[in-house]
C-alpha cells in the first residue's frame, strides 16, 4: 500500500488561530487517507485546508 502525507489546519473552539498539522498514513487511496486522519481528530475541532500527497 502507498504512503500519503496529510496536512491540515486544525482550530479548536478555545483557540484564536488554527494550527498546521502533518502526519503520514498508509492507505489505498487519497480519500481513504483523508478518512483515516479525520477519524483520529476530535469531533469538536474544525478542520480546513486538508491536502494529501502520495510519497511512496
CSV table of C-alpha atoms in Angstrom, one decimal:
chain,number,residue,atom,x,y,z
A,1,UNK,CA,0.0,0.0,0.0
A,2,UNK,CA,1.2,3.5,-0.7
A,3,UNK,CA,2.1,6.1,1.9
A,4,UNK,CA,0.4,9.5,1.9
A,5,UNK,CA,1.4,12.7,3.8
A,6,UNK,CA,-1.7,14.5,5.0
A,7,UNK,CA,-1.6,18.2,6.1
A,8,UNK,CA,-4.5,20.2,7.5
A,9,UNK,CA,-5.3,23.3,9.6
A,10,UNK,CA,-6.9,22.5,12.9
A,11,UNK,CA,-8.8,25.0,15.1
A,12,UNK,CA,-10.2,24.2,18.5
A,13,UNK,CA,-13.1,26.2,19.9
A,14,UNK,CA,-10.9,27.8,22.5
A,15,UNK,CA,-8.0,28.9,20.2
A,16,UNK,CA,-7.8,32.1,18.1
A,17,UNK,CA,-5.6,30.8,15.3
A,18,UNK,CA,-5.5,27.4,13.5
A,19,UNK,CA,-2.6,25.1,13.9
A,20,UNK,CA,-0.9,23.3,10.9
A,21,UNK,CA,-0.7,19.6,11.5
A,22,UNK,CA,1.0,16.9,9.4
A,23,UNK,CA,1.0,13.1,9.5
A,24,UNK,CA,1.8,10.1,7.3
A,25,UNK,CA,-0.8,7.4,6.6
A,26,UNK,CA,-0.7,4.1,4.7
A,27,UNK,CA,-3.8,3.8,2.6
A,28,UNK,CA,-5.1,2.6,-0.7
A,29,UNK,CA,-6.2,6.0,-2.0
A,30,UNK,CA,-6.2,9.7,-1.2
A,31,UNK,CA,-9.8,9.5,0.0
A,32,UNK,CA,-9.0,6.6,2.3
A,33,UNK,CA,-6.0,8.6,3.7
A,34,UNK,CA,-8.3,11.6,4.4
A,35,UNK,CA,-10.9,9.4,6.1
A,36,UNK,CA,-8.2,7.8,8.4
A,37,UNK,CA,-7.0,11.2,9.5
A,38,UNK,CA,-10.5,12.6,10.1
A,39,UNK,CA,-11.3,9.5,12.4
A,40,UNK,CA,-8.3,10.5,14.6
A,41,UNK,CA,-9.3,14.1,15.1
A,42,UNK,CA,-11.6,15.1,17.9
A,43,UNK,CA,-15.1,15.9,16.7
A,44,UNK,CA,-15.2,19.5,18.1
A,45,UNK,CA,-12.1,20.6,16.2
A,46,UNK,CA,-12.7,22.5,13.0
A,47,UNK,CA,-10.5,21.1,10.1
A,48,UNK,CA,-9.8,23.0,6.9
A,49,UNK,CA,-7.3,23.1,4.0
A,50,UNK,CA,-6.7,19.3,4.1
A,51,UNK,CA,-4.2,18.2,1.4
A,52,UNK,CA,-3.0,14.7,0.6
A,53,UNK,CA,0.3,13.9,-1.2
A,54,UNK,CA,1.4,10.5,-2.2
A,55,UNK,CA,5.0,9.9,-1.1
A,56,UNK,CA,5.6,6.2,-1.6
